[in-house]
PDB file of C-alpha atoms and ligand atoms in Angstrom:
ATOM      1  CA  UNK A   1      85.316  79.119 129.446  1.00 58.00           C
ATOM      2  CA  UNK A   2      87.891  77.618 126.901  1.00 63.00           C
ATOM      3  CA  UNK A   3      91.460  78.714 127.231  1.00 69.00           C
ATOM      4  CA  UNK A   4      92.896  79.353 123.284  1.00 77.00           C
ATOM      5  CA  UNK A   5      96.569  81.069 122.809  1.00 83.00           C
ATOM      6  CA  UNK A   6      97.456  84.137 119.373  1.00 89.00           C
ATOM      7  CA  UNK A   7     101.142  83.907 118.588  1.00 87.00           C
ATOM      8  CA  UNK A   8     102.605  87.779 117.868  1.00 88.00           C
ATOM      9  CA  UNK A   9     104.998  86.861 115.077  1.00 90.00           C
ATOM     10  CA  UNK A  10     106.937  89.538 113.271  1.00 91.00           C
ATOM     11  CA  UNK A  11     110.924  90.230 112.895  1.00 90.00           C
ATOM     12  CA  UNK A  12     112.318  93.265 115.713  1.00 90.00           C
ATOM     13  CA  UNK A  13     110.770  96.772 114.698  1.00 94.00           C
ATOM     14  CA  UNK A  14     107.646  94.840 113.061  1.00 95.00           C
ATOM     15  CA  UNK A  15     105.134  96.238 115.635  1.00 96.00           C
ATOM     16  CA  UNK A  16     104.079  93.722 117.508  1.00 93.00           C
ATOM     17  CA  UNK A  17     103.857  95.365 121.110  1.00 92.00           C
ATOM     18  CA  UNK A  18     102.410  98.376 119.933  1.00 96.00           C
ATOM     19  CA  UNK A  19      99.382  96.925 118.810  1.00 96.00           C
ATOM     20  CA  UNK A  20      98.515  95.263 121.525  1.00 93.00           C
ATOM     21  CA  UNK A  21      99.042  97.698 124.023  1.00 93.00           C
ATOM     22  CA  UNK A  22      96.322  99.261 121.131  1.00 96.00           C
ATOM     23  CA  UNK A  23      94.168  96.005 121.166  1.00 95.00           C
ATOM     24  CA  UNK A  24      94.308  96.135 125.143  1.00 93.00           C
ATOM     25  CA  UNK A  25      92.810  99.894 124.771  1.00 94.00           C
ATOM     26  CA  UNK A  26      90.327  98.445 122.272  1.00 95.00           C
ATOM     27  CA  UNK A  27      88.735  95.486 123.756  1.00 94.00           C
ATOM     28  CA  UNK A  28      89.255  97.252 127.296  1.00 92.00           C
ATOM     29  CA  UNK A  29      86.444 100.041 125.367  1.00 93.00           C
ATOM     30  CA  UNK A  30      84.296  98.032 124.911  1.00 92.00           C
ATOM     31  CA  UNK A  31      83.191  99.690 121.480  1.00 93.00           C
ATOM     32  CA  UNK A  32      83.963  97.984 119.139  1.00 95.00           C
ATOM     33  CA  UNK A  33      83.937  93.998 117.082  1.00 94.00           C
ATOM     34  CA  UNK A  34      85.841  92.520 120.109  1.00 94.00           C
ATOM     35  CA  UNK A  35      84.812  93.585 123.673  1.00 94.00           C
ATOM     36  CA  UNK A  36      86.432  92.561 127.150  1.00 92.00           C
ATOM     37  CA  UNK A  37      84.226  92.252 129.387  1.00 88.00           C
ATOM     38  CA  UNK A  38      86.605  91.741 132.130  1.00 83.00           C
ATOM     39  CA  UNK A  39      89.859  92.874 133.438  1.00 77.00           C
ATOM     40  CA  UNK A  40      92.932  89.896 133.118  1.00 73.00           C
ATOM     41  CA  UNK A  41      94.641  88.623 135.068  1.00 68.00           C
ATOM     42  CA  UNK A  42      97.612  90.549 134.543  1.00 67.00           C
ATOM     43  CA  UNK A  43      97.928  93.481 132.518  1.00 74.00           C
ATOM     44  CA  UNK A  44     100.735  95.251 133.523  1.00 78.00           C
ATOM     45  CA  UNK A  45     102.486  94.576 130.953  1.00 77.00           C
ATOM     46  CA  UNK A  46     100.118  95.769 128.104  1.00 86.00           C
ATOM     47  CA  UNK A  47      99.991  98.691 130.670  1.00 89.00           C
ATOM     48  CA  UNK A  48     102.587 100.233 130.488  1.00 89.00           C
ATOM     49  CA  UNK A  49     102.439  99.863 126.438  1.00 92.00           C
ATOM     50  CA  UNK A  50      99.632 101.296 125.891  1.00 94.00           C
ATOM     51  CA  UNK A  51     100.572 104.394 128.991  1.00 95.00           C
ATOM     52  CA  UNK A  52     103.140 105.036 126.385  1.00 96.00           C
ATOM     53  CA  UNK A  53     100.340 105.236 123.585  1.00 97.00           C
ATOM     54  CA  UNK A  54      97.580 107.312 126.443  1.00 96.00           C
ATOM     55  CA  UNK A  55     101.076 109.765 126.016  1.00 96.00           C
ATOM     56  CA  UNK A  56     101.196 110.293 122.856  1.00 97.00           C
ATOM     57  CA  UNK A  57     104.355 108.725 122.364  1.00 97.00           C
ATOM     58  CA  UNK A  58     104.690 104.514 120.592  1.00 97.00           C
ATOM     59  CA  UNK A  59     105.764 102.280 123.696  1.00 94.00           C
ATOM     60  CA  UNK A  60     109.610 100.921 124.071  1.00 92.00           C
ATOM     61  CA  UNK A  61     110.489  97.624 122.015  1.00 87.00           C
ATOM     62  CA  UNK A  62     110.410  94.498 124.085  1.00 82.00           C
ATOM     63  CA  UNK A  63     113.064  92.764 126.083  1.00 75.00           C
ATOM     64  CA  UNK A  64     114.852  89.944 124.075  1.00 69.00           C
ATOM     65  CA  UNK A  65     115.219  88.512 128.208  1.00 68.00           C
ATOM     66  CA  UNK A  66     111.732  88.031 129.077  1.00 63.00           C
ATOM     67  CA  UNK A  67     110.340  84.475 128.851  1.00 62.00           C
ATOM     68  CA  UNK A  68     106.770  83.822 126.939  1.00 56.00           C
ATOM     69  CA  UNK A  69     105.102  84.357 131.050  1.00 59.00           C
ATOM     70  CA  UNK A  70     106.122  88.035 131.600  1.00 65.00           C
ATOM     71  CA  UNK A  71     104.976  89.332 128.230  1.00 71.00           C
ATOM     72  CA  UNK A  72     101.954  87.637 127.771  1.00 77.00           C
ATOM     73  CA  UNK A  73      98.139  89.219 127.225  1.00 81.00           C
ATOM     74  CA  UNK A  74      95.606  87.190 128.953  1.00 83.00           C
ATOM     75  CA  UNK A  75      92.210  88.079 127.947  1.00 85.00           C
ATOM     76  CA  UNK A  76      88.630  86.986 127.954  1.00 87.00           C
ATOM     77  CA  UNK A  77      86.763  88.197 124.675  1.00 90.00           C
ATOM     78  CA  UNK A  78      83.769  87.739 123.124  1.00 90.00           C
ATOM     79  CA  UNK A  79      81.674  88.996 120.013  1.00 91.00           C
ATOM     80  CA  UNK A  80      79.794  92.223 120.694  1.00 92.00           C
ATOM     81  CA  UNK A  81      77.480  90.773 118.844  1.00 89.00           C
ATOM     82  CA  UNK A  82      76.610  87.999 120.704  1.00 84.00           C
ATOM     83  CA  UNK A  83      76.052  89.798 124.508  1.00 81.00           C
ATOM     84  CA  UNK A  84      75.468  86.153 125.993  1.00 81.00           C
ATOM     85  CA  UNK A  85      77.874  84.866 124.041  1.00 80.00           C
ATOM     86  CA  UNK A  86      80.744  82.370 125.164  1.00 82.00           C
ATOM     87  CA  UNK A  87      83.864  83.880 125.944  1.00 85.00           C
ATOM     88  CA  UNK A  88      87.014  82.490 124.757  1.00 83.00           C
ATOM     89  CA  UNK A  89      90.464  82.801 127.081  1.00 82.00           C
ATOM     90  CA  UNK A  90      92.806  84.345 125.291  1.00 84.00           C
ATOM     91  CA  UNK A  91      96.240  84.149 125.580  1.00 80.00           C
ATOM     92  CA  UNK A  92      98.814  86.307 123.304  1.00 82.00           C
ATOM     93  CA  UNK A  93     102.360  86.414 123.815  1.00 79.00           C
ATOM     94  CA  UNK A  94     104.703  89.047 122.894  1.00 82.00           C
ATOM     95  CA  UNK A  95     107.471  87.488 121.650  1.00 77.00           C
ATOM     96  CA  UNK A  96     110.589  89.911 121.039  1.00 79.00           C
ATOM     97  CA  UNK A  97     111.217  90.055 116.994  1.00 83.00           C
ATOM     98  CA  UNK A  98     115.434  89.455 117.878  1.00 82.00           C
ATOM     99  CA  UNK A  99     113.862  85.995 119.800  1.00 79.00           C
ATOM    100  CA  UNK A 100     112.953  85.505 115.509  1.00 80.00           C
ATOM    101  CA  UNK A 101     115.380  86.799 114.274  1.00 81.00           C
ATOM    102  CA  UNK A 102     118.096  84.420 115.777  1.00 80.00           C
ATOM    103  CA  UNK A 103     115.210  81.895 115.167  1.00 80.00           C
ATOM    104  CA  UNK A 104     114.947  81.893 111.601  1.00 79.00           C
ATOM    105  CA  UNK A 105     118.999  82.709 111.700  1.00 75.00           C
ATOM    106  CA  UNK A 106     119.683  79.673 113.232  1.00 75.00           C
ATOM    107  CA  UNK A 107     116.309  77.544 111.159  1.00 72.00           C
ATOM    108  CA  UNK A 108     115.222  76.707 114.648  1.00 72.00           C
ATOM    109  CA  UNK A 109     112.992  77.632 117.204  1.00 73.00           C
ATOM    110  CA  UNK A 110     113.875  77.393 120.980  1.00 73.00           C
ATOM    111  CA  UNK A 111     112.190  74.758 123.349  1.00 77.00           C
ATOM    112  CA  UNK A 112     109.928  77.196 124.956  1.00 73.00           C
ATOM    113  CA  UNK A 113     108.865  78.994 122.279  1.00 73.00           C
ATOM    114  CA  UNK A 114     107.894  75.633 120.014  1.00 77.00           C
ATOM    115  CA  UNK A 115     105.506  75.208 123.109  1.00 79.00           C
ATOM    116  CA  UNK A 116     104.011  77.898 123.109  1.00 76.00           C
ATOM    117  CA  UNK A 117     103.096  77.600 119.386  1.00 78.00           C
ATOM    118  CA  UNK A 118     102.253  74.497 119.763  1.00 81.00           C
ATOM    119  CA  UNK A 119      99.562  74.847 122.021  1.00 82.00           C
ATOM    120  CA  UNK A 120      98.816  78.116 119.374  1.00 87.00           C
ATOM    121  CA  UNK A 121      95.407  77.479 117.951  1.00 86.00           C
ATOM    122  CA  UNK A 122      95.934  80.842 115.356  1.00 92.00           C
ATOM    123  CA  UNK A 123      98.843  83.965 114.152  1.00 94.00           C
ATOM    124  CA  UNK A 124      99.291  87.608 113.829  1.00 95.00           C
ATOM    125  CA  UNK A 125     102.152  87.907 111.889  1.00 96.00           C
ATOM    126  CA  UNK A 126     104.041  91.934 111.484  1.00 96.00           C
ATOM    127  CA  UNK A 127     105.712  93.159 108.923  1.00 97.00           C
ATOM    128  CA  UNK A 128     105.882  97.170 109.555  1.00 96.00           C
ATOM    129  CA  UNK A 129     106.059  99.650 106.592  1.00 96.00           C
ATOM    130  CA  UNK A 130     109.254 101.638 106.557  1.00 92.00           C
ATOM    131  CA  UNK A 131     111.475  99.660 109.651  1.00 93.00           C
ATOM    132  CA  UNK A 132     114.627 101.076 109.490  1.00 90.00           C
ATOM    133  CA  UNK A 133     115.207  96.632 110.754  1.00 89.00           C
ATOM    134  CA  UNK A 134     113.997  95.706 107.385  1.00 88.00           C
ATOM    135  CA  UNK A 135     116.253  94.147 105.098  1.00 86.00           C
ATOM    136  CA  UNK A 136     115.169  94.830 101.780  1.00 78.00           C
ATOM    137  CA  UNK A 137     114.560  92.099  99.222  1.00 55.00           C
ATOM    138  CA  UNK A 138     117.806  91.619  96.773  1.00 56.00           C
ATOM    139  CA  UNK A 139     116.037  89.976  93.219  1.00 57.00           C
ATOM    140  CA  UNK A 140     114.378  86.111  93.315  1.00 56.00           C
ATOM    141  CA  UNK A 141     117.284  84.132  92.651  1.00 57.00           C
ATOM    142  CA  UNK A 142     118.836  86.023  95.580  1.00 59.00           C
ATOM    143  CA  UNK A 143     115.692  85.604  97.542  1.00 58.00           C
ATOM    144  CA  UNK A 144     115.621  81.896  96.288  1.00 60.00           C
ATOM    145  CA  UNK A 145     118.762  80.669  97.684  1.00 60.00           C
ATOM    146  CA  UNK A 146     118.612  81.607 101.330  1.00 62.00           C
ATOM    147  CA  UNK A 147     115.065  79.770 101.132  1.00 60.00           C
ATOM    148  CA  UNK A 148     116.287  76.784 100.208  1.00 60.00           C
ATOM    149  CA  UNK A 149     119.276  77.370 102.709  1.00 60.00           C
ATOM    150  CA  UNK A 150     119.289  74.124 105.485  1.00 58.00           C
ATOM    151  CA  UNK A 151     123.087  74.377 106.778  1.00 59.00           C
ATOM    152  CA  UNK A 152     123.978  74.491 110.289  1.00 61.00           C
ATOM    153  CA  UNK A 153     123.928  78.132 112.240  1.00 62.00           C
ATOM    154  CA  UNK A 154     123.163  81.497 109.966  1.00 62.00           C
ATOM    155  CA  UNK A 155     124.847  81.570 106.503  1.00 64.00           C
ATOM    156  CA  UNK A 156     127.526  82.894 105.629  1.00 66.00           C
ATOM    157  CA  UNK A 157     129.098  84.733 102.684  1.00 65.00           C
ATOM    158  CA  UNK A 158     132.147  84.024 100.691  1.00 67.00           C
ATOM    159  CA  UNK A 159     134.359  85.771 103.322  1.00 73.00           C
ATOM    160  CA  UNK A 160     132.369  83.965 105.983  1.00 69.00           C
ATOM    161  CA  UNK A 161     130.703  86.770 107.274  1.00 69.00           C
ATOM    162  CA  UNK A 162     126.989  86.234 108.639  1.00 69.00           C
ATOM    163  CA  UNK A 163     124.463  87.460 105.959  1.00 69.00           C
ATOM    164  CA  UNK A 164     121.415  89.120 106.885  1.00 76.00           C
ATOM    165  CA  UNK A 165     118.291  87.480 106.167  1.00 82.00           C
ATOM    166  CA  UNK A 166     115.500  88.830 103.850  1.00 86.00           C
ATOM    167  CA  UNK A 167     113.011  90.079 105.649  1.00 90.00           C
ATOM    168  CA  UNK A 168     110.389  88.641 103.526  1.00 89.00           C
ATOM    169  CA  UNK A 169     111.953  85.435 103.617  1.00 86.00           C
ATOM    170  CA  UNK A 170     112.096  85.701 107.739  1.00 89.00           C
ATOM    171  CA  UNK A 171     108.476  86.651 106.985  1.00 93.00           C
ATOM    172  CA  UNK A 172     107.786  82.927 104.675  1.00 92.00           C
ATOM    173  CA  UNK A 173     110.377  81.167 107.543  1.00 89.00           C
ATOM    174  CA  UNK A 174     107.432  81.890 109.970  1.00 91.00           C
ATOM    175  CA  UNK A 175     104.820  81.129 108.090  1.00 94.00           C
ATOM    176  CA  UNK A 176     106.529  77.671 107.555  1.00 92.00           C
ATOM    177  CA  UNK A 177     106.384  77.324 111.647  1.00 87.00           C
ATOM    178  CA  UNK A 178     103.801  78.720 111.941  1.00 92.00           C
ATOM    179  CA  UNK A 179     102.423  75.337 109.355  1.00 93.00           C
ATOM    180  CA  UNK A 180     103.923  72.853 110.739  1.00 90.00           C
ATOM    181  CA  UNK A 181     103.315  74.222 114.356  1.00 89.00           C
ATOM    182  CA  UNK A 182      99.836  75.460 114.738  1.00 91.00           C
ATOM    183  CA  UNK A 183      97.045  73.577 116.498  1.00 85.00           C
ATOM    184  CA  UNK A 184      94.053  72.571 114.296  1.00 85.00           C
ATOM    185  CA  UNK A 185      90.658  72.807 116.055  1.00 76.00           C
ATOM    186  CA  UNK A 186      88.962  69.848 113.864  1.00 78.00           C
ATOM    187  CA  UNK A 187      90.807  70.039 111.334  1.00 81.00           C
ATOM    188  CA  UNK A 188      89.697  73.522 109.855  1.00 87.00           C
ATOM    189  CA  UNK A 189      93.301  75.284 108.663  1.00 93.00           C
ATOM    190  CA  UNK A 190      94.234  77.194 111.887  1.00 94.00           C
ATOM    191  CA  UNK A 191      93.914  81.378 110.197  1.00 96.00           C
ATOM    192  CA  UNK A 192      96.845  83.902 110.441  1.00 97.00           C
ATOM    193  CA  UNK A 193      96.254  87.290 109.926  1.00 98.00           C
ATOM    194  CA  UNK A 194      99.417  89.097 108.881  1.00 98.00           C
ATOM    195  CA  UNK A 195      99.296  92.412 109.192  1.00 98.00           C
ATOM    196  CA  UNK A 196     101.453  95.403 107.874  1.00 98.00           C
ATOM    197  CA  UNK A 197     101.551  97.824 110.871  1.00 98.00           C
ATOM    198  CA  UNK A 198     102.376 101.470 110.393  1.00 98.00           C
ATOM    199  CA  UNK A 199     100.159 101.858 107.260  1.00 98.00           C
ATOM    200  CA  UNK A 200      99.542 105.494 108.084  1.00 98.00           C
ATOM    201  CA  UNK A 201     103.255 105.679 106.986  1.00 98.00           C
ATOM    202  CA  UNK A 202     102.679 104.735 102.917  1.00 98.00           C
ATOM    203  CA  UNK A 203     101.531 106.997 101.039  1.00 95.00           C
ATOM    204  CA  UNK A 204      98.230 107.976  99.511  1.00 93.00           C
ATOM    205  CA  UNK A 205      98.417 106.669  96.494  1.00 93.00           C
ATOM    206  CA  UNK A 206      99.481 103.312  97.625  1.00 95.00           C
ATOM    207  CA  UNK A 207      96.673 103.229 100.585  1.00 96.00           C
ATOM    208  CA  UNK A 208      94.908 102.961  97.970  1.00 95.00           C
ATOM    209  CA  UNK A 209      95.733  99.700  96.293  1.00 96.00           C
ATOM    210  CA  UNK A 210      95.175  97.961  99.490  1.00 97.00           C
ATOM    211  CA  UNK A 211      97.142  95.882 101.920  1.00 98.00           C
ATOM    212  CA  UNK A 212      98.012  93.665  99.423  1.00 96.00           C
ATOM    213  CA  UNK A 213      99.003  95.409  96.705  1.00 96.00           C
ATOM    214  CA  UNK A 214     101.449  96.458  99.564  1.00 96.00           C
ATOM    215  CA  UNK A 215     103.200  93.277 100.309  1.00 96.00           C
ATOM    216  CA  UNK A 216     102.471  92.123  96.371  1.00 95.00           C
ATOM    217  CA  UNK A 217     105.280  95.364  95.402  1.00 93.00           C
ATOM    218  CA  UNK A 218     107.561  95.219  98.851  1.00 93.00           C
ATOM    219  CA  UNK A 219     108.127  91.273  99.510  1.00 92.00           C
ATOM    220  CA  UNK A 220     106.696  89.454  96.376  1.00 92.00           C
ATOM    221  CA  UNK A 221     108.409  86.132  97.600  1.00 90.00           C
ATOM    222  CA  UNK A 222     106.730  86.772 100.912  1.00 94.00           C
ATOM    223  CA  UNK A 223     103.510  87.698  99.024  1.00 96.00           C
ATOM    224  CA  UNK A 224     103.187  84.418  96.255  1.00 95.00           C
ATOM    225  CA  UNK A 225     104.491  82.091  99.431  1.00 96.00           C
ATOM    226  CA  UNK A 226     101.076  83.506 101.351  1.00 96.00           C
ATOM    227  CA  UNK A 227      98.960  83.145  97.319  1.00 94.00           C
ATOM    228  CA  UNK A 228     100.221  79.117  96.852  1.00 92.00           C
ATOM    229  CA  UNK A 229      99.115  78.627 101.229  1.00 92.00           C
ATOM    230  CA  UNK A 230      96.518  75.980 101.466  1.00 92.00           C
ATOM    231  CA  UNK A 231      97.134  74.330 104.271  1.00 95.00           C
ATOM    232  CA  UNK A 232      96.570  77.723 106.272  1.00 97.00           C
ATOM    233  CA  UNK A 233      93.351  80.507 106.381  1.00 97.00           C
ATOM    234  CA  UNK A 234      95.496  83.654 105.766  1.00 97.00           C
ATOM    235  CA  UNK A 235      94.088  87.132 105.663  1.00 97.00           C
ATOM    236  CA  UNK A 236      96.221  90.906 104.875  1.00 97.00           C
ATOM    237  CA  UNK A 237      95.751  94.042 106.777  1.00 98.00           C
ATOM    238  CA  UNK A 238      97.013  96.940 107.014  1.00 98.00           C
ATOM    239  CA  UNK A 239      97.108  98.862 110.215  1.00 98.00           C
ATOM    240  CA  UNK A 240      97.446 101.970 112.184  1.00 98.00           C
ATOM    241  CA  UNK A 241      97.665 102.070 116.088  1.00 98.00           C
ATOM    242  CA  UNK A 242      96.401 105.466 115.991  1.00 97.00           C
ATOM    243  CA  UNK A 243      96.106 106.888 112.675  1.00 97.00           C
ATOM    244  CA  UNK A 244      99.311 108.433 112.757  1.00 97.00           C
ATOM    245  CA  UNK A 245     102.807 108.851 112.953  1.00 98.00           C
ATOM    246  CA  UNK A 246     104.081 110.227 116.325  1.00 97.00           C
ATOM    247  CA  UNK A 247     107.730 111.474 115.062  1.00 96.00           C
ATOM    248  CA  UNK A 248     105.204 114.438 113.952  1.00 97.00           C
ATOM    249  CA  UNK A 249     104.364 117.169 115.867  1.00 97.00           C
ATOM    250  CA  UNK A 250     101.520 118.075 113.773  1.00 97.00           C
ATOM    251  CA  UNK A 251     100.177 114.608 114.854  1.00 96.00           C
ATOM    252  CA  UNK A 252     100.516 114.330 118.366  1.00 97.00           C
ATOM    253  CA  UNK A 253      99.370 117.592 119.387  1.00 96.00           C
ATOM    254  CA  UNK A 254      95.835 116.615 116.890  1.00 94.00           C
ATOM    255  CA  UNK A 255      96.133 112.827 118.828  1.00 95.00           C
ATOM    256  CA  UNK A 256      96.130 114.652 122.117  1.00 95.00           C
ATOM    257  CA  UNK A 257      92.457 117.018 121.105  1.00 94.00           C
ATOM    258  CA  UNK A 258      91.026 113.918 119.534  1.00 89.00           C
ATOM    259  CA  UNK A 259      89.522 111.260 121.044  1.00 85.00           C
ATOM    260  CA  UNK A 260      91.081 107.657 121.076  1.00 80.00           C
ATOM    261  CA  UNK A 261      88.341 105.385 120.147  1.00 80.00           C
ATOM    262  CA  UNK A 262      88.079 107.664 116.974  1.00 82.00           C
ATOM    263  CA  UNK A 263      92.096 107.122 116.376  1.00 90.00           C
ATOM    264  CA  UNK A 264      93.254 104.628 114.358  1.00 96.00           C
ATOM    265  CA  UNK A 265      91.906 102.102 112.139  1.00 97.00           C
ATOM    266  CA  UNK A 266      92.159  98.581 110.477  1.00 98.00           C
ATOM    267  CA  UNK A 267      92.654  98.008 105.697  1.00 98.00           C
ATOM    268  CA  UNK A 268      90.256  95.401 104.972  1.00 97.00           C
ATOM    269  CA  UNK A 269      90.084  94.714 101.353  1.00 95.00           C
ATOM    270  CA  UNK A 270      87.570  92.438  99.611  1.00 89.00           C
ATOM    271  CA  UNK A 271      86.201  91.744  95.956  1.00 87.00           C
ATOM    272  CA  UNK A 272      83.165  93.038  96.482  1.00 90.00           C
ATOM    273  CA  UNK A 273      83.131  96.115  98.897  1.00 91.00           C
ATOM    274  CA  UNK A 274      87.436  96.886  98.159  1.00 94.00           C
ATOM    275  CA  UNK A 275      89.519  98.061  99.539  1.00 97.00           C
ATOM    276  CA  UNK A 276      87.975  99.928 103.201  1.00 97.00           C
ATOM    277  CA  UNK A 277      89.654 102.112 106.408  1.00 97.00           C
ATOM    278  CA  UNK A 278      87.467 100.098 109.628  1.00 97.00           C
ATOM    279  CA  UNK A 279      88.423 102.191 113.381  1.00 96.00           C
ATOM    280  CA  UNK A 280      88.150  99.354 114.630  1.00 97.00           C
ATOM    281  CA  UNK A 281      91.469  98.335 115.574  1.00 97.00           C
ATOM    282  CA  UNK A 282      90.402  94.529 117.019  1.00 97.00           C
ATOM    283  CA  UNK A 283      88.965  92.970 113.511  1.00 97.00           C
ATOM    284  CA  UNK A 284      92.689  91.108 112.649  1.00 97.00           C
ATOM    285  CA  UNK A 285      91.624  89.296 115.981  1.00 95.00           C
ATOM    286  CA  UNK A 286      87.678  89.904 115.511  1.00 95.00           C
ATOM    287  CA  UNK A 287      88.530  87.153 111.523  1.00 95.00           C
ATOM    288  CA  UNK A 288      91.531  84.496 113.719  1.00 94.00           C
ATOM    289  CA  UNK A 289      89.521  83.838 116.798  1.00 90.00           C
ATOM    290  CA  UNK A 290      85.816  84.128 114.961  1.00 87.00           C
ATOM    291  CA  UNK A 291      85.840  80.065 114.509  1.00 83.00           C
ATOM    292  CA  UNK A 292      86.646  79.468 118.373  1.00 77.00           C
ATOM    293  CA  UNK A 293      83.761  80.698 119.387  1.00 78.00           C
ATOM    294  CA  UNK A 294      81.650  78.110 117.986  1.00 69.00           C
ATOM    295  CA  UNK A 295      83.660  75.848 119.813  1.00 57.00           C
ATOM    296  CA  UNK A 296      83.195  77.154 122.731  1.00 52.00           C
TER     297      UNK A 296
HETATM  298  N1  GTP B 301     104.039 105.652 112.227  1.00 72.12           N
HETATM  299  C1  GTP B 301     103.483 104.403 113.373  1.00 72.12           C
HETATM  300  N2  GTP B 301     104.342 103.479 113.803  1.00 72.12           N
HETATM  301  C2  GTP B 301     104.048 102.751 113.771  1.00 72.12           C
HETATM  302  C3  GTP B 301     102.624 101.891 114.530  1.00 72.12           C
HETATM  303  N3  GTP B 301     102.701 100.578 114.746  1.00 72.12           N
HETATM  304  C4  GTP B 301     104.587 101.124 115.040  1.00 72.12           C
HETATM  305  N4  GTP B 301     105.023 102.114 115.214  1.00 72.12           N
HETATM  306  C5  GTP B 301     106.846 102.156 115.187  1.00 72.12           C
HETATM  307  O1  GTP B 301     106.711 101.171 115.001  1.00 72.12           O
HETATM  308  C6  GTP B 301     107.754 100.971 116.012  1.00 72.12           C
HETATM  309  C7  GTP B 301     108.237  99.206 117.006  1.00 72.12           C
HETATM  310  O2  GTP B 301     107.110  99.164 117.560  1.00 72.12           O
HETATM  311  P1  GTP B 301     107.332  97.664 118.204  1.00 72.12           P
HETATM  312  O3  GTP B 301     105.482  97.914 118.801  1.00 72.12           O
HETATM  313  O4  GTP B 301     108.535  98.214 119.304  1.00 72.12           O
HETATM  314  O5  GTP B 301     107.191  96.465 117.650  1.00 72.12           O
HETATM  315  P2  GTP B 301     107.697  95.475 118.191  1.00 72.12           P
HETATM  316  O6  GTP B 301     107.738  94.320 117.195  1.00 72.12           O
HETATM  317  O7  GTP B 301     107.486  95.238 119.621  1.00 72.12           O
HETATM  318  O8  GTP B 301     109.198  94.986 118.108  1.00 72.12           O
HETATM  319  P3  GTP B 301     110.197  94.101 119.275  1.00 72.12           P
HETATM  320  O9  GTP B 301     110.191  94.228 120.530  1.00 72.12           O
HETATM  321  O10 GTP B 301     111.913  94.432 118.550  1.00 72.12           O
HETATM  322  O11 GTP B 301     110.078  92.555 118.515  1.00 72.12           O
HETATM  323  C8  GTP B 301     107.291 102.146 117.178  1.00 72.12           C
HETATM  324  O12 GTP B 301     108.486 102.772 118.313  1.00 72.12           O
HETATM  325  C9  GTP B 301     106.674 102.942 116.510  1.00 72.12           C
HETATM  326  O13 GTP B 301     108.155 103.837 115.906  1.00 72.12           O
HETATM  327  C10 GTP B 301     102.037 103.193 113.941  1.00 72.12           C
HETATM  328  O14 GTP B 301     100.924 101.638 113.871  1.00 72.12           O
HETATM  329  N5  GTP B 301     102.124 103.977 113.456  1.00 72.12           N
HETATM  330 MG1   MG B 302     107.937  94.271 121.067  1.00 72.12          MG
END
């Protein structure tokens, strides 16, 4: 069995920990595209998150002092469609969004995280619908100025106050880190799944338009960068880990009545079938690791 690492990137509050905790429950159900044939070595970390979700609350934000090893889900997976198929050991480090934010402000990633990135052969990049931590876009001109900024330390305004980097600029930077560091297996472009989390909070009309249109409207600079990026294989997914918001008591009551395996979905789109809701939260990871099975 060959080990592969998939890295999770995203600013604070972008839904990384909740997704990975829900992913563990989904893999363990053994009913979806990707299955966990055996238990991971150390599941304490994701089990904590999963216990929150099962009790009807979202998993809490991650501790910024944790090291990569403490926040890594390491688990053998196999495609459900291939019962006797190879297993791939995936290792998914969940780096706190605060650390990514600091790295972007400083313009570099610490040596330790850089090593984690270099060992990864694919990535999940997170951005969350309606997060208070999103720094909303300025106009295109300002955002482009941030992107071309290359000074020491964090950018400051004319009064010397630190400027918060708009979320879409931070996303472009994270994509650049990935492009520069991801391992290229057999020379093919590494896969990066962009996960738009808390998709259940997108209003009905907009959700029908699908995740790519949503990105284009909310983060046009980043959406444009994705279109231009030929050195990475990028696909965008909408994700709702339980199909609703635990802040809504009516939903939470419904959740407690429901069956966990049927809760939560991803939104995918392709030119032939259009926008589709699929009740399988393993899909983004399955898509990222698919080529790795060929080399297992
Ligand atoms: N409605 C809804 N909210 C979600 C969903 N996933 C995450 N959230 C919300 O997003 C918040 C942040 O999620 P986390 O998983 O802690 O985000 P994170 O990226 O790990 O954050 P850091 O640990 O700070 O890096 C949660 O507290 C929820 O309020 C979802 O599927 N639906
Ligand atoms: Mg977290």
